[in-house]
Short mmCIF file of C-alpha atoms in Angstrom, two decimals:
data_model
loop_
_atom_site.label_atom_id
_atom_site.label_comp_id
_atom_site.label_asym_id
_atom_site.label_seq_id
_atom_site.Cartn_x
_atom_site.Cartn_y
_atom_site.Cartn_z
CA UNK A 1 0.01 0.03 0.01
CA UNK A 2 1.43 3.30 -1.10
CA UNK A 3 1.61 6.13 1.41
CA UNK A 4 1.42 9.71 0.13
CA UNK A 5 4.84 11.32 0.42
CA UNK A 6 6.55 14.67 -0.08
CA UNK A 7 7.55 13.86 -3.61
CA UNK A 8 4.06 14.19 -5.01
CA UNK A 9 3.18 17.23 -2.98
CA UNK A 10 6.46 18.98 -3.90
CA UNK A 11 5.58 18.41 -7.56
CA UNK A 12 2.46 20.56 -7.11
CA UNK A 13 4.58 23.46 -5.87
CA UNK A 14 7.37 23.37 -8.47
CA UNK A 15 5.91 21.14 -11.29
CA UNK A 16 9.42 20.20 -12.41
CA UNK A 17 11.43 17.60 -10.49
CA UNK A 18 11.10 15.16 -7.59
CA UNK A 19 12.48 16.41 -4.27
CA UNK A 20 12.70 13.35 -2.05
CA UNK A 21 10.67 11.06 0.18
CA UNK A 22 11.26 12.66 3.55
CA UNK A 23 9.76 16.15 3.34
CA UNK A 24 9.44 18.14 6.50
CA UNK A 25 5.93 18.94 7.67
CA UNK A 26 6.43 22.69 7.44
CA UNK A 27 6.96 22.31 3.67
CA UNK A 28 3.71 20.32 3.51
CA UNK A 29 2.02 23.29 5.14
CA UNK A 30 3.68 25.72 2.75
CA UNK A 31 2.54 23.81 -0.30
CA UNK A 32 -1.04 23.55 1.08
CA UNK A 33 -1.17 27.33 1.65
CA UNK A 34 0.08 27.95 -1.86
CA UNK A 35 -2.66 25.84 -3.30
CA UNK A 36 -5.34 27.61 -1.30
CA UNK A 37 -3.92 31.04 -1.94
CA UNK A 38 -2.50 31.14 -5.50
CA UNK A 39 -1.26 34.70 -4.98
CA UNK A 40 1.43 33.19 -2.79
CA UNK A 41 3.45 32.28 -5.92
CA UNK A 42 2.45 28.78 -6.76
CA UNK A 43 3.89 27.57 -10.04
CA UNK A 44 0.85 26.44 -12.07
CA UNK A 45 0.49 23.29 -14.15
CA UNK A 46 -0.66 23.52 -17.72
CA UNK A 47 -2.87 20.42 -17.52
CA UNK A 48 -6.21 19.95 -15.83
CA UNK A 49 -7.75 16.69 -14.73
CA UNK A 50 -10.84 17.56 -16.79
CA UNK A 51 -8.91 16.47 -19.87
CA UNK A 52 -8.54 12.89 -18.66
CA UNK A 53 -10.86 12.43 -15.71
CA UNK A 54 -14.31 13.32 -14.43
CA UNK A 55 -14.49 14.08 -10.68
CA UNK A 56 -17.98 14.39 -9.31
CA UNK A 57 -18.38 15.41 -5.70
CA UNK A 58 -21.43 15.22 -3.45
CA UNK A 59 -22.04 16.25 0.13
CA UNK A 60 -24.16 13.74 1.98
CA UNK A 61 -25.99 14.57 5.20
CA UNK A 62 -26.95 17.95 6.58
CA UNK A 63 -25.80 20.49 9.19
CA UNK A 64 -22.26 20.68 10.59
CA UNK A 65 -21.25 17.02 10.06
CA UNK A 66 -21.35 15.63 6.56
CA UNK A 67 -19.57 13.24 4.20
CA UNK A 68 -17.82 14.32 1.04
CA UNK A 69 -18.02 11.63 -1.64
CA UNK A 70 -15.68 11.69 -4.62
CA UNK A 71 -16.48 9.79 -7.78
CA UNK A 72 -13.43 9.70 -10.01
CA UNK A 73 -13.87 8.31 -13.51
CA UNK A 74 -11.18 7.99 -16.17
CA UNK A 75 -12.54 9.10 -19.56
CA UNK A 76 -9.25 8.60 -21.56
CA UNK A 77 -8.43 5.00 -20.69
CA UNK A 78 -7.14 4.31 -24.16
CA UNK A 79 -4.61 7.14 -24.10
CA UNK A 80 -3.18 6.62 -20.61
CA UNK A 81 -1.95 3.50 -18.81
CA UNK A 82 -2.71 3.60 -15.08
CA UNK A 83 -1.21 0.22 -14.28
CA UNK A 84 1.46 0.63 -11.62
CA UNK A 85 0.62 4.31 -11.14
CA UNK A 86 0.41 5.91 -7.70
CA UNK A 87 -2.48 8.37 -7.39
CA UNK A 88 -3.31 11.05 -4.86
CA UNK A 89 -6.00 13.70 -4.48
CA UNK A 90 -5.42 16.95 -2.71
CA UNK A 91 -8.62 18.63 -1.43
CA UNK A 92 -8.17 22.23 -0.29
CA UNK A 93 -10.35 23.09 2.69
CA UNK A 94 -11.33 26.62 3.64
CA UNK A 95 -11.12 27.74 7.25
CA UNK A 96 -14.83 26.89 7.69
CA UNK A 97 -14.30 23.20 6.97
CA UNK A 98 -12.07 20.67 8.68
CA UNK A 99 -11.13 17.02 8.48
CA UNK A 100 -10.65 15.44 11.92
CA UNK A 101 -7.46 13.38 11.72
CA UNK A 102 -8.34 11.52 14.88
CA UNK A 103 -11.61 10.38 13.36
CA UNK A 104 -9.91 9.33 10.18
CA UNK A 105 -7.28 7.38 12.13
CA UNK A 106 -10.03 5.65 14.10
CA UNK A 107 -11.92 4.73 10.92
CA UNK A 108 -8.70 3.40 9.38
CA UNK A 109 -7.96 1.22 12.49
CA UNK A 110 -11.54 -0.11 12.58
CA UNK A 111 -11.49 -0.93 8.89
CA UNK A 112 -14.68 1.05 8.29
CA UNK A 113 -16.01 0.90 4.73
CA UNK A 114 -16.45 4.65 4.87
CA UNK A 115 -12.70 5.03 4.64
CA UNK A 116 -12.08 3.05 1.52
CA UNK A 117 -11.86 3.23 -2.24
CA UNK A 118 -14.20 1.04 -4.22
CA UNK A 119 -13.91 0.13 -7.89
CA UNK A 120 -17.27 -0.39 -9.61
CA UNK A 121 -17.78 -4.07 -10.21
CA UNK A 122 -15.12 -5.33 -7.76
CA UNK A 123 -15.81 -7.40 -4.70
CA UNK A 124 -13.93 -5.09 -2.35
CA UNK A 125 -11.82 -1.93 -2.23
CA UNK A 126 -8.45 -0.90 -0.93
CA UNK A 127 -8.22 1.63 1.95
CA UNK A 128 -6.72 4.95 1.21
CA UNK A 129 -4.07 6.80 3.22
CA UNK A 130 -4.50 10.42 4.34
CA UNK A 131 -2.59 13.41 5.68
CA UNK A 132 -4.02 16.64 6.92
CA UNK A 133 -1.83 19.55 5.74
CA UNK A 134 -1.78 22.87 7.55
CA UNK A 135 -2.52 24.29 10.92
CA UNK A 136 -5.53 22.57 12.54
CA UNK A 137 -7.58 23.56 15.53
CA UNK A 138 -10.65 21.53 16.28
CA UNK A 139 -12.12 24.00 18.84
CA UNK A 140 -11.80 27.48 17.37
CA UNK A 141 -14.58 28.99 15.25
CA UNK A 142 -14.00 29.59 11.52
CA UNK A 143 -12.96 33.28 11.72
CA UNK A 144 -10.03 32.31 14.02
CA UNK A 145 -8.83 29.41 11.85
CA UNK A 146 -6.62 29.08 8.76
CA UNK A 147 -7.31 27.14 5.55
CA UNK A 148 -5.70 23.70 5.21
CA UNK A 149 -5.86 20.73 2.90
CA UNK A 150 -6.46 16.97 2.95
CA UNK A 151 -4.20 14.68 0.96
CA UNK A 152 -5.65 11.26 0.04
CA UNK A 153 -3.46 8.50 -1.47
CA UNK A 154 -5.02 5.57 -3.21
CA UNK A 155 -4.63 3.15 -6.12
CA UNK A 156 -6.78 3.23 -9.21
CA UNK A 157 -7.92 -0.27 -10.26
CA UNK A 158 -9.01 -0.93 -13.79
CA UNK A 159 -11.93 -3.21 -14.33
CA UNK A 160 -12.63 -4.29 -17.95
CA UNK A 161 -13.35 -1.17 -20.03
CA UNK A 162 -14.56 1.04 -17.22
CA UNK A 163 -12.73 2.65 -14.29
CA UNK A 164 -14.66 4.38 -11.56
CA UNK A 165 -13.36 4.93 -8.06
CA UNK A 166 -15.37 6.27 -5.09
CA UNK A 167 -13.98 7.91 -1.98
CA UNK A 168 -15.95 8.92 1.08
CA UNK A 169 -14.46 11.33 3.63
CA UNK A 170 -16.17 12.66 6.80
CA UNK A 171 -15.87 16.43 7.13
CA UNK A 172 -17.07 18.94 9.72
CA UNK A 173 -18.02 22.60 9.46
CA UNK A 174 -16.94 25.16 12.00
CA UNK A 175 -19.10 27.85 13.52
CA UNK A 176 -19.16 30.68 10.93
CA UNK A 177 -19.13 34.41 11.62
CA UNK A 178 -22.67 35.69 12.41
CA UNK A 179 -24.47 37.72 9.79
CA UNK A 180 -27.34 40.21 9.65
CA UNK A 181 -29.83 38.45 7.40
CA UNK A 182 -32.56 41.09 7.36
CA UNK A 183 -35.45 38.79 8.10
CA UNK A 184 -38.90 40.37 8.44
CA UNK A 185 -42.00 39.41 10.46
CA UNK A 186 -42.11 36.01 12.15
CA UNK A 187 -39.03 34.94 10.19
CA UNK A 188 -37.07 37.29 12.43
CA UNK A 189 -37.03 34.42 14.98
CA UNK A 190 -35.37 32.08 12.51
CA UNK A 191 -31.67 31.46 12.03
CA UNK A 192 -29.92 31.90 8.70
CA UNK A 193 -27.36 29.92 6.70
CA UNK A 194 -23.96 30.66 5.35
CA UNK A 195 -22.92 29.14 1.96
CA UNK A 196 -19.37 27.77 2.12
CA UNK A 197 -17.64 26.88 -1.17
CA UNK A 198 -15.72 23.55 -1.12
CA UNK A 199 -12.85 24.19 -3.62
CA UNK A 200 -12.07 21.85 -6.50
CA UNK A 201 -9.38 19.15 -5.74
CA UNK A 202 -6.03 18.59 -7.39
CA UNK A 203 -5.16 15.17 -8.84
CA UNK A 204 -1.68 13.66 -9.08
CA UNK A 205 -0.51 10.64 -11.14
CA UNK A 206 2.90 9.25 -10.36
CA UNK A 207 3.67 6.61 -12.97
CA UNK A 208 7.51 6.88 -12.84
CA UNK A 209 7.94 3.43 -11.37
CA UNK A 210 6.10 2.02 -14.40
CA UNK A 211 8.30 3.99 -16.80
CA UNK A 212 5.89 6.94 -17.09
CA UNK A 213 5.89 10.45 -15.80
CA UNK A 214 4.67 12.41 -12.80
CA UNK A 215 1.54 14.37 -13.79
CA UNK A 216 0.11 17.26 -11.73
CA UNK A 217 -3.45 17.92 -12.74
CA UNK A 218 -4.97 21.12 -11.48
CA UNK A 219 -8.71 21.94 -11.25
CA UNK A 220 -10.47 23.37 -14.28
CA UNK A 221 -9.97 27.13 -14.38
CA UNK A 222 -13.50 27.74 -15.63
CA UNK A 223 -15.00 26.19 -12.48
CA UNK A 224 -12.74 28.20 -10.17
CA UNK A 225 -13.80 31.43 -11.87
CA UNK A 226 -17.52 30.55 -11.39
CA UNK A 227 -17.09 29.91 -7.64
CA UNK A 228 -18.58 32.56 -5.33
CA UNK A 229 -16.97 33.80 -2.17
CA UNK A 230 -16.08 31.23 0.52
CA UNK A 231 -18.89 32.42 2.71
CA UNK A 232 -22.15 33.91 1.53
CA UNK A 233 -25.16 34.56 3.79
CA UNK A 234 -28.57 33.39 2.62
CA UNK A 235 -31.98 34.46 3.82
CA UNK A 236 -33.49 31.07 3.84
CA UNK A 237 -35.29 30.46 7.11
CA UNK A 238 -35.31 27.22 8.99
CA UNK A 239 -38.76 26.09 7.85
CA UNK A 240 -37.64 25.94 4.23
CA UNK A 241 -34.13 24.67 4.84
CA UNK A 242 -34.86 21.16 3.42
CA UNK A 243 -36.36 22.58 0.25
CA UNK A 244 -33.47 24.98 -0.05
CA UNK A 245 -30.92 22.22 0.17
CA UNK A 246 -32.74 20.18 -2.42
CA UNK A 247 -32.62 23.11 -4.84
CA UNK A 248 -28.99 23.68 -4.02
CA UNK A 249 -28.07 20.11 -4.76
CA UNK A 250 -29.81 20.30 -8.17
CA UNK A 251 -27.97 23.51 -8.95
CA UNK A 252 -24.57 22.11 -7.82
CA UNK A 253 -25.00 19.11 -10.11
CA UNK A 254 -25.48 21.45 -13.04
CA UNK A 255 -22.70 23.89 -12.25
CA UNK A 256 -20.20 21.53 -10.45
CA UNK A 257 -19.82 24.17 -7.74
CA UNK A 258 -20.05 22.51 -4.38
CA UNK A 259 -21.69 24.58 -1.66
CA UNK A 260 -22.09 23.65 1.99
CA UNK A 261 -25.08 25.32 3.74
CA UNK A 262 -23.94 25.94 7.33
CA UNK A 263 -26.28 27.32 10.01
CA UNK A 264 -25.06 30.74 11.27
CA UNK A 265 -25.92 33.10 14.05
CA UNK A 266 -28.27 35.99 13.21
CA UNK A 267 -27.09 39.42 14.30
CA UNK A 268 -30.69 40.68 14.04
CA UNK A 269 -31.35 38.75 17.24
CA UNK A 270 -29.07 41.01 19.33
CA UNK A 271 -31.90 43.41 20.49
CA UNK A 272 -34.32 40.52 20.94
CA UNK A 273 -31.82 38.64 23.12
CA UNK A 274 -30.89 41.74 25.06
CA UNK A 275 -34.52 42.58 25.90
CA UNK A 276 -35.33 39.00 26.66
CA UNK A 277 -32.35 38.71 28.98
CA UNK A 278 -33.31 41.98 30.74
CA UNK A 279 -36.93 40.86 31.28
CA UNK A 280 -35.90 37.46 32.66
CA UNK A 281 -33.33 39.05 34.98
CA UNK A 282 -35.94 41.60 36.20
CA UNK A 283 -38.55 38.85 36.76
CA UNK A 284 -36.04 36.77 38.74
CA UNK A 285 -35.07 39.76 40.89
CA UNK A 286 -38.74 40.45 41.57
CA UNK A 287 -39.43 36.88 42.68
CA UNK A 288 -36.39 36.85 44.89
CA UNK A 289 -37.33 40.14 46.41
CA UNK A 290 -40.93 39.00 47.08
CA UNK A 291 -39.60 35.76 48.62
CA UNK A 292 -37.18 37.68 50.84
CA UNK A 293 -39.94 39.99 52.07
CA UNK A 294 -42.16 37.01 52.88
CA UNK A 295 -39.38 35.40 54.89
CA UNK A 296 -38.73 38.62 56.79
CA UNK A 297 -42.44 39.00 57.51
CA UNK A 298 -42.67 35.48 58.83
CA UNK A 299 -39.83 36.10 61.25
#
């Protein structure tokens, strides 16, 4: 079983030559930050995985804890030979999303099927290896965190004339920054949602051991340009959240832009909470005062 190493990740940063198998962790972090912030000077690759592969992603579940499912399909099997190739997928994660390494390790030890690759038509799949790149804090809210990335290493298995691999990774959303949603009427009591963009992944094919080359395949530029900001507030109230998520899933399938709807605090509740707290405090003081007077009168 191949373990993702510094060689493949270094190739993303320089796109030229292999560096070595023992890369320090700080360089992993540097490469991950370059991927998430292209202005940092990342040397770009001229090839995209869209020319050879189709990567479809789907978020399963709802709320703060969901599963990101990758479906990777090779569409140019006659022009490339994947036998003996080592493959890895690098998924950039904004500060609002995290992959819990302790959970992934626990799933790997327990042999859970949710931490495995599965080729269509095969009896079983091979587990993938992972590495979380970047600074990670499981407790801080999103505004206090930095972006990171998740590196997945796996082997593509060819079955007859079709190759399709599926990966499932549990992810978690952090508490986003509160927003003023501008609700009116009874909807003022509802909470809003923030739309978090899950960036497109990078794909690496290391076929040097089989006499091939190391290919660094970046995300399609067109899809990156269509992506909105990492966090966008929405005025959908809680009662219509299920219908909203259904419409969002249909739109995502058409545009291939993956959005995560995360519940967020509503700043419009500040006055309501302040007045409610004041009234409750005043009522408690009145009850305690009346009780104290009754005790004094009884004495």
